[in-house]
């Protein structure tokens, strides 16, 4: 914010306060917290219901109504392979949540150990996971649940700070993994550069055998632009370096079809998948293959998937545009933000020490924002700056209104802080 005299700040604060009280008096009830698809996005897939028309057989004659085939039906594994850019033979198609698969993979490494109990995190080390920040709160919850300590590295424009990641791995055998959301990262929208992908592929060469990259490609096909940035193939780079065992890749159709009834995927090396399958076999006899088959029928090839995703983009592009319009026109002097070309989020940084206050003010004015700190491990943003904006769920007029409140709250919190600092100096 440019320099203002004491009197200018006082009159600006009064003006912003009047606006704030007027917004409060509107008794709003708006919510831009979670990255959920809107009802009209979900409706794009309503024809999933009834797709099978009573034919439950896969192309190779499997009856999807019955138990079995833990790896999932062949044609849906091909869909997962297209999404994640990996070979279909190296994909398991599962239930409706990739988050569950991530947890099970962690659990496997933690208790049983990849290639033997001597590599189990609980035996071999005091497990620590590298978390690029800001990042996805549910990844942090998985770590917390297993008592895996989280070590942060900064998220840069090209992905995680790879110098910091490599240094941590080289210096500390307790590092057991790295969280990644390589395309349209949650919440920054960053797409990892080719160099970042290459360096991630090489981590397996310097890390301990129990180390795994958790490569959560949740937004692999969630482009907003017609000319999206291409993410390099981690699979190919790992193959070139012989490091396939060091990586798990994940994805799902949660934000493609139904968030509550999609299909999830995990991809890994043959040996990794064989071990995972053993553990999965203890938990479940077979995932929902009827749902897998109808997904496969809905997306017979990658083009069908991309065409469907362009319909999602049509629906949510105006909402992202509304957020960016509000930020660009009003908050240039009050913070910084990311220009996401896809995914579900825009990440806003206030001036240091203000995020919690902005969230509090907005909540009191009837606009729910993701709690400040949620994008950092243990809910603690050391600089109290980051706020994740998730514009997909509410209808466009609500996004516009919520942003009006957001803009007012950011300005008010900033001006109040400046003023109180100025007054305390005098
Ligand atoms: C980065 C990321 N991974 C995973 C998920 C959840 O995926 P799923 O529905 O497949 O469990 C989300 C949902 O917001 C996400 O943002």
XYZ file of C-alpha atoms and ligand atoms in Angstrom:
442
model
C 0.000 0.000 0.000
C 1.384 3.407 -0.968
C 2.321 5.918 1.708
C -0.595 7.667 3.393
C -0.598 10.337 6.063
C -2.242 9.730 9.412
C -5.292 11.783 8.438
C -5.623 10.010 5.103
C -5.493 6.639 6.870
C -8.102 7.725 9.410
C -10.516 8.856 6.738
C -9.859 5.693 4.649
C -10.522 3.517 7.668
C -13.781 5.341 8.364
C -14.886 4.913 4.765
C -13.983 1.198 4.720
C -15.726 0.681 8.039
C -18.929 2.241 6.736
C -18.754 -0.136 3.738
C -18.027 -3.068 6.043
C -21.017 -2.335 8.292
C -23.253 -1.971 5.224
C -22.089 -5.367 3.927
C -22.611 -6.887 7.368
C -26.156 -5.535 7.456
C -26.963 -7.550 4.334
C -26.901 -10.737 6.467
C -24.962 -12.628 3.822
C -24.388 -16.357 4.013
C -21.692 -17.098 1.465
C -19.004 -19.756 1.399
C -15.842 -19.866 -0.713
C -13.965 -22.353 1.437
C -13.780 -25.763 -0.173
C -12.887 -26.766 -3.701
C -16.107 -28.502 -4.566
C -17.727 -28.656 -8.009
C -20.957 -26.691 -8.376
C -24.311 -28.352 -8.989
C -24.226 -27.455 -12.694
C -20.762 -29.009 -13.013
C -22.048 -32.191 -11.390
C -25.012 -32.181 -13.770
C -22.630 -32.483 -16.717
C -22.270 -36.121 -15.672
C -25.859 -36.945 -14.815
C -26.038 -39.323 -17.754
C -23.688 -41.632 -15.838
C -26.892 -42.817 -14.231
C -28.322 -45.331 -16.633
C -25.276 -45.428 -18.940
C -24.969 -49.172 -18.663
C -28.577 -49.918 -19.668
C -28.434 -53.231 -17.881
C -25.177 -54.384 -19.493
C -22.672 -54.989 -16.734
C -20.079 -56.858 -18.780
C -16.700 -55.344 -19.580
C -15.143 -55.638 -23.045
C -13.281 -58.734 -21.878
C -16.444 -60.315 -20.512
C -16.043 -59.615 -16.797
C -19.284 -59.301 -14.804
C -18.763 -56.055 -12.883
C -21.586 -56.852 -10.476
C -19.510 -59.507 -8.783
C -16.595 -59.512 -6.351
C -12.987 -59.566 -7.475
C -10.459 -57.963 -9.822
C -8.793 -55.687 -7.325
C -6.854 -53.838 -10.034
C -10.101 -52.593 -11.552
C -11.748 -53.057 -14.924
C -9.381 -52.861 -17.864
C -11.105 -50.041 -19.705
C -11.194 -47.705 -16.669
C -7.523 -48.343 -15.932
C -6.912 -47.078 -19.471
C -8.822 -43.900 -18.501
C -6.608 -43.489 -15.408
C -3.531 -44.071 -17.564
C -4.636 -41.349 -19.999
C -5.206 -38.927 -17.138
C -1.934 -39.597 -15.367
C 0.193 -40.177 -18.454
C 1.360 -43.618 -17.330
C 0.989 -47.168 -18.757
C -2.408 -48.774 -18.034
C -0.668 -51.909 -16.725
C 0.734 -49.793 -13.911
C -2.602 -48.412 -12.734
C -4.997 -49.666 -10.085
C -8.518 -48.225 -10.340
C -10.212 -48.055 -6.953
C -13.126 -46.450 -5.136
C -14.234 -42.866 -5.107
C -11.370 -41.203 -3.230
C -7.725 -40.903 -4.198
C -7.147 -39.537 -0.699
C -7.879 -43.005 0.676
C -5.303 -44.488 -1.695
C -2.724 -41.955 -0.522
C -3.414 -42.910 3.064
C -3.140 -46.626 2.338
C 0.173 -46.114 0.519
C 1.473 -44.151 3.492
C 0.177 -46.771 5.870
C 1.948 -49.469 3.884
C 5.244 -47.625 4.030
C 4.743 -46.785 7.682
C 3.834 -50.168 9.130
C 4.938 -52.808 6.640
C 7.705 -51.146 4.672
C 8.457 -51.234 0.989
C 10.409 -54.469 0.266
C 10.456 -55.541 3.880
C 9.937 -54.419 7.439
C 13.509 -53.096 7.712
C 12.292 -50.271 5.473
C 9.107 -49.559 7.441
C 9.110 -45.927 8.481
C 8.126 -46.977 11.980
C 11.312 -49.126 12.197
C 13.842 -47.431 10.022
C 13.609 -43.820 11.037
C 11.695 -41.021 12.648
C 9.511 -40.277 9.659
C 9.471 -36.761 8.233
C 7.654 -35.680 5.106
C 8.572 -32.707 2.931
C 5.568 -30.435 2.379
C 5.807 -27.597 -0.151
C 3.882 -24.613 1.244
C 1.322 -23.334 0.797
C -0.159 -26.763 0.174
C -3.194 -29.031 0.556
C -4.530 -29.338 4.102
C -5.690 -32.936 3.721
C -2.169 -34.076 2.856
C -1.120 -32.550 6.152
C -3.922 -34.360 7.998
C -2.683 -37.699 6.665
C 0.787 -36.984 8.039
C -0.580 -35.816 11.368
C -2.704 -38.921 11.662
C 0.331 -41.186 11.325
C 2.575 -39.002 13.447
C 4.768 -38.165 10.459
C 6.525 -34.869 11.093
C 6.124 -32.241 8.399
C 9.039 -30.197 7.105
C 8.178 -27.314 4.823
C 9.881 -26.021 1.686
C 8.692 -22.970 -0.252
C 6.556 -23.369 -3.326
C 8.080 -21.419 -6.221
C 6.741 -20.520 -9.658
C 8.183 -23.703 -11.160
C 7.190 -26.035 -8.310
C 8.734 -26.854 -4.922
C 12.127 -25.316 -4.146
C 14.102 -28.300 -5.394
C 17.427 -27.114 -3.946
C 15.791 -27.228 -0.513
C 14.152 -30.609 -1.210
C 17.438 -32.192 -2.341
C 19.358 -30.708 0.578
C 16.849 -32.102 3.090
C 17.002 -35.567 1.547
C 20.792 -35.545 1.430
C 21.131 -34.330 5.021
C 18.481 -36.371 6.778
C 17.750 -40.104 6.431
C 14.467 -39.542 8.265
C 12.977 -37.895 5.196
C 10.470 -40.455 3.952
C 8.602 -38.555 1.296
C 7.614 -35.470 -0.616
C 4.080 -34.250 -1.285
C 3.482 -32.954 -4.796
C 0.474 -31.583 -6.650
C 2.242 -31.150 -9.977
C -0.457 -29.497 -12.073
C -2.475 -26.519 -10.848
C -1.140 -27.086 -7.368
C -3.538 -26.662 -4.470
C -3.712 -23.732 -3.722
C -1.158 -21.835 -5.831
C -2.153 -23.134 -9.266
C 1.516 -23.715 -10.105
C 2.362 -26.214 -12.851
C 5.724 -27.885 -12.265
C 8.335 -27.052 -14.899
C 10.117 -29.732 -16.926
C 13.225 -29.163 -14.817
C 11.284 -29.680 -11.580
C 9.787 -32.941 -12.881
C 13.250 -34.076 -13.950
C 14.696 -33.330 -10.526
C 11.811 -35.106 -8.783
C 12.494 -38.151 -10.953
C 16.108 -38.136 -9.760
C 15.298 -38.005 -6.037
C 15.134 -41.805 -5.949
C 18.867 -41.833 -6.680
C 19.820 -39.858 -3.572
C 17.083 -40.930 -1.147
C 16.844 -43.939 1.134
C 14.896 -46.989 -0.140
C 11.931 -46.060 2.065
C 11.522 -42.654 0.401
C 8.442 -42.062 -1.790
C 7.214 -39.111 -3.806
C 3.439 -38.780 -3.325
C 2.580 -37.235 -6.682
C -1.058 -36.226 -6.368
C -2.119 -35.247 -9.865
C -5.658 -34.310 -8.822
C -5.964 -31.573 -11.473
C -4.261 -33.343 -14.385
C -6.971 -32.432 -16.923
C -8.558 -29.439 -15.201
C -7.465 -26.728 -17.606
C -9.157 -23.349 -17.853
C -7.190 -22.240 -20.883
C -7.605 -23.650 -24.397
C -3.845 -23.827 -24.686
C -2.822 -25.368 -21.361
C 0.738 -25.786 -20.188
C 1.888 -29.371 -20.617
C 3.212 -31.209 -17.586
C 6.254 -33.364 -18.396
C 5.799 -37.102 -17.844
C 7.234 -38.090 -14.481
C 6.795 -41.713 -15.498
C 9.098 -41.301 -18.508
C 11.698 -39.382 -16.536
C 11.705 -42.028 -13.762
C 12.040 -44.740 -16.368
C 15.062 -42.944 -17.799
C 16.672 -42.850 -14.329
C 15.524 -46.258 -13.042
C 13.673 -44.609 -10.144
C 10.138 -45.913 -10.717
C 10.022 -47.428 -7.233
C 10.428 -44.029 -5.581
C 7.131 -42.622 -6.846
C 3.412 -43.098 -6.260
C 1.076 -41.219 -8.599
C -2.579 -40.506 -7.815
C -5.640 -39.073 -9.515
C -9.392 -39.363 -9.603
C -12.530 -38.336 -11.433
C -13.816 -36.494 -8.352
C -13.801 -33.164 -10.184
C -14.576 -34.681 -13.553
C -17.804 -36.575 -12.851
C -19.217 -36.826 -9.308
C -17.053 -35.697 -6.392
C -18.818 -38.181 -4.153
C -19.073 -41.067 -6.606
C -16.105 -41.037 -8.948
C -13.223 -43.422 -9.555
C -9.729 -43.023 -8.111
C -6.410 -44.218 -9.486
C -2.968 -45.047 -8.173
C -0.021 -45.698 -10.457
C 3.296 -47.217 -9.511
C 6.066 -49.615 -10.461
C 5.211 -53.314 -10.782
C 6.819 -54.100 -7.423
C 5.106 -51.202 -5.645
C 1.701 -52.171 -7.045
C 2.169 -55.821 -6.098
C 2.838 -54.845 -2.472
C -0.033 -52.382 -2.397
C -2.390 -54.941 -3.865
C -1.552 -57.346 -1.031
C -2.604 -54.764 1.534
C -5.685 -53.709 -0.438
C -6.699 -57.366 -0.587
C -6.917 -57.432 3.188
C -9.226 -54.426 3.230
C -11.524 -55.087 0.270
C -12.434 -57.860 -2.161
C -12.967 -55.529 -5.073
C -13.884 -51.877 -5.592
C -17.119 -50.650 -7.192
C -16.583 -52.003 -10.694
C -20.076 -51.066 -11.886
C -19.149 -47.436 -11.320
C -15.787 -48.031 -12.951
C -17.459 -49.484 -16.050
C -19.889 -46.630 -16.477
C -17.015 -44.166 -16.173
C -15.113 -46.088 -18.827
C -18.159 -45.961 -21.110
C -18.567 -42.251 -20.557
C -14.948 -41.641 -21.544
C -14.070 -44.162 -24.241
C -10.925 -42.185 -25.119
C -8.884 -39.183 -24.016
C -10.643 -36.853 -26.432
C -13.997 -37.602 -24.770
C -12.427 -36.720 -21.426
C -10.960 -33.466 -22.705
C -14.231 -32.444 -24.379
C -16.013 -33.027 -21.071
C -13.386 -31.005 -19.204
C -13.828 -28.093 -21.597
C -17.502 -27.997 -20.508
C -16.362 -27.732 -16.892
C -14.013 -24.921 -17.912
C -16.893 -23.040 -19.574
C -18.818 -23.152 -16.297
C -16.069 -22.152 -13.912
C -14.025 -19.735 -16.036
C -16.381 -16.793 -15.285
C -16.005 -17.455 -11.548
C -12.212 -17.395 -11.694
C -12.442 -14.300 -13.890
C -14.675 -12.617 -11.280
C -12.159 -13.315 -8.516
C -9.240 -12.081 -10.583
C -11.159 -9.014 -11.722
C -11.821 -8.068 -8.084
C -8.208 -8.675 -7.080
C -6.691 -6.918 -10.096
C -8.883 -3.863 -9.885
C -8.924 -3.435 -6.096
C -6.063 -5.119 -4.304
C -2.912 -4.449 -6.311
C -1.508 -2.450 -3.401
C -2.732 -4.787 -0.676
C -1.388 -8.211 -1.496
C -0.312 -10.677 -4.155
C -2.002 -13.646 -5.759
C -1.608 -16.370 -8.317
C -3.069 -16.404 -11.797
C -4.271 -19.988 -12.008
C -4.844 -21.388 -15.505
C -6.645 -24.383 -14.096
C -7.433 -26.352 -10.975
C -9.761 -25.132 -8.266
C -8.032 -22.346 -6.369
C -6.547 -18.892 -6.271
C -3.988 -18.288 -3.560
C -3.913 -14.806 -2.019
C -1.165 -13.435 0.209
C -2.012 -10.486 2.438
C 0.680 -8.337 3.952
C 2.344 -10.310 6.777
C 0.244 -10.881 9.884
C -3.158 -10.156 8.384
C -4.648 -13.377 7.020
C -6.397 -14.419 10.271
C -7.868 -10.957 10.694
C -9.176 -10.901 7.107
C -10.767 -14.320 7.589
C -12.319 -13.185 10.887
C -13.728 -9.991 9.395
C -15.123 -11.854 6.380
C -16.727 -14.524 8.571
C -18.401 -11.844 10.653
C -19.726 -10.281 7.486
C -21.215 -13.617 6.414
C -18.498 -14.855 4.032
C -16.796 -18.073 5.031
C -13.163 -18.278 3.948
C -10.815 -21.232 4.408
C -9.278 -20.740 7.859
C -6.008 -18.833 7.778
C -3.169 -21.290 8.247
C -5.023 -24.185 6.624
C -2.572 -24.241 3.753
C 0.330 -24.907 6.149
C 1.167 -27.967 8.282
C -0.380 -27.926 11.750
C -2.597 -25.018 10.596
C 0.230 -22.554 11.245
C 1.196 -20.074 8.573
C 4.362 -18.577 10.090
C 3.740 -15.260 8.365
C -0.053 -15.379 8.671
C -0.459 -14.305 5.051
C -2.003 -17.012 2.924
C -5.696 -17.336 2.116
C -7.054 -19.922 -0.297
C -9.968 -18.784 -2.443
C -12.175 -21.531 -3.883
C -14.681 -20.013 -6.307
C -16.191 -23.073 -8.031
C -19.083 -24.020 -5.742
C -21.260 -20.898 -5.372
C -23.194 -19.391 -8.292
C -21.442 -16.501 -10.064
C -23.398 -13.659 -8.371
C -22.404 -15.101 -4.986
C -18.745 -15.252 -6.003
C -18.957 -11.604 -7.066
C -20.587 -10.642 -3.755
C -18.142 -12.704 -1.709
C -15.272 -10.940 -3.463
C -16.778 -7.543 -2.681
C -16.658 -8.518 0.990
C -13.176 -10.037 0.642
C -11.794 -6.867 -0.966
C -13.302 -4.720 1.761
C -11.944 -6.956 4.533
C -8.406 -7.060 3.091
C -8.375 -3.270 2.761
C -9.874 -2.718 6.196
C -7.465 -5.082 7.949
C -4.482 -3.538 6.130
C -5.478 0.040 6.873
C -6.287 -0.715 10.505
C -2.890 -2.304 11.001
C -1.069 0.576 9.314
C -2.982 3.057 11.392
C -2.404 1.339 14.702
C 1.317 1.076 13.877
C 1.445 4.742 13.015
C -0.436 5.756 16.150
C 1.758 3.606 18.376
C 4.863 5.304 16.930
C 3.590 8.785 17.791
C -4.744 -31.829 -4.371
C -5.944 -32.666 -4.071
N -5.816 -33.980 -3.965
C -6.861 -34.785 -3.680
C -8.114 -34.252 -3.488
C -9.235 -35.177 -3.151
O -9.322 -36.160 -4.142
P -10.333 -37.366 -4.022
O -11.699 -36.843 -4.116
O -9.958 -38.236 -5.185
O -10.068 -38.056 -2.722
C -8.299 -32.871 -3.600
C -9.621 -32.273 -3.355
O -9.782 -31.095 -3.164
C -7.187 -32.067 -3.889
O -7.300 -30.727 -3.995
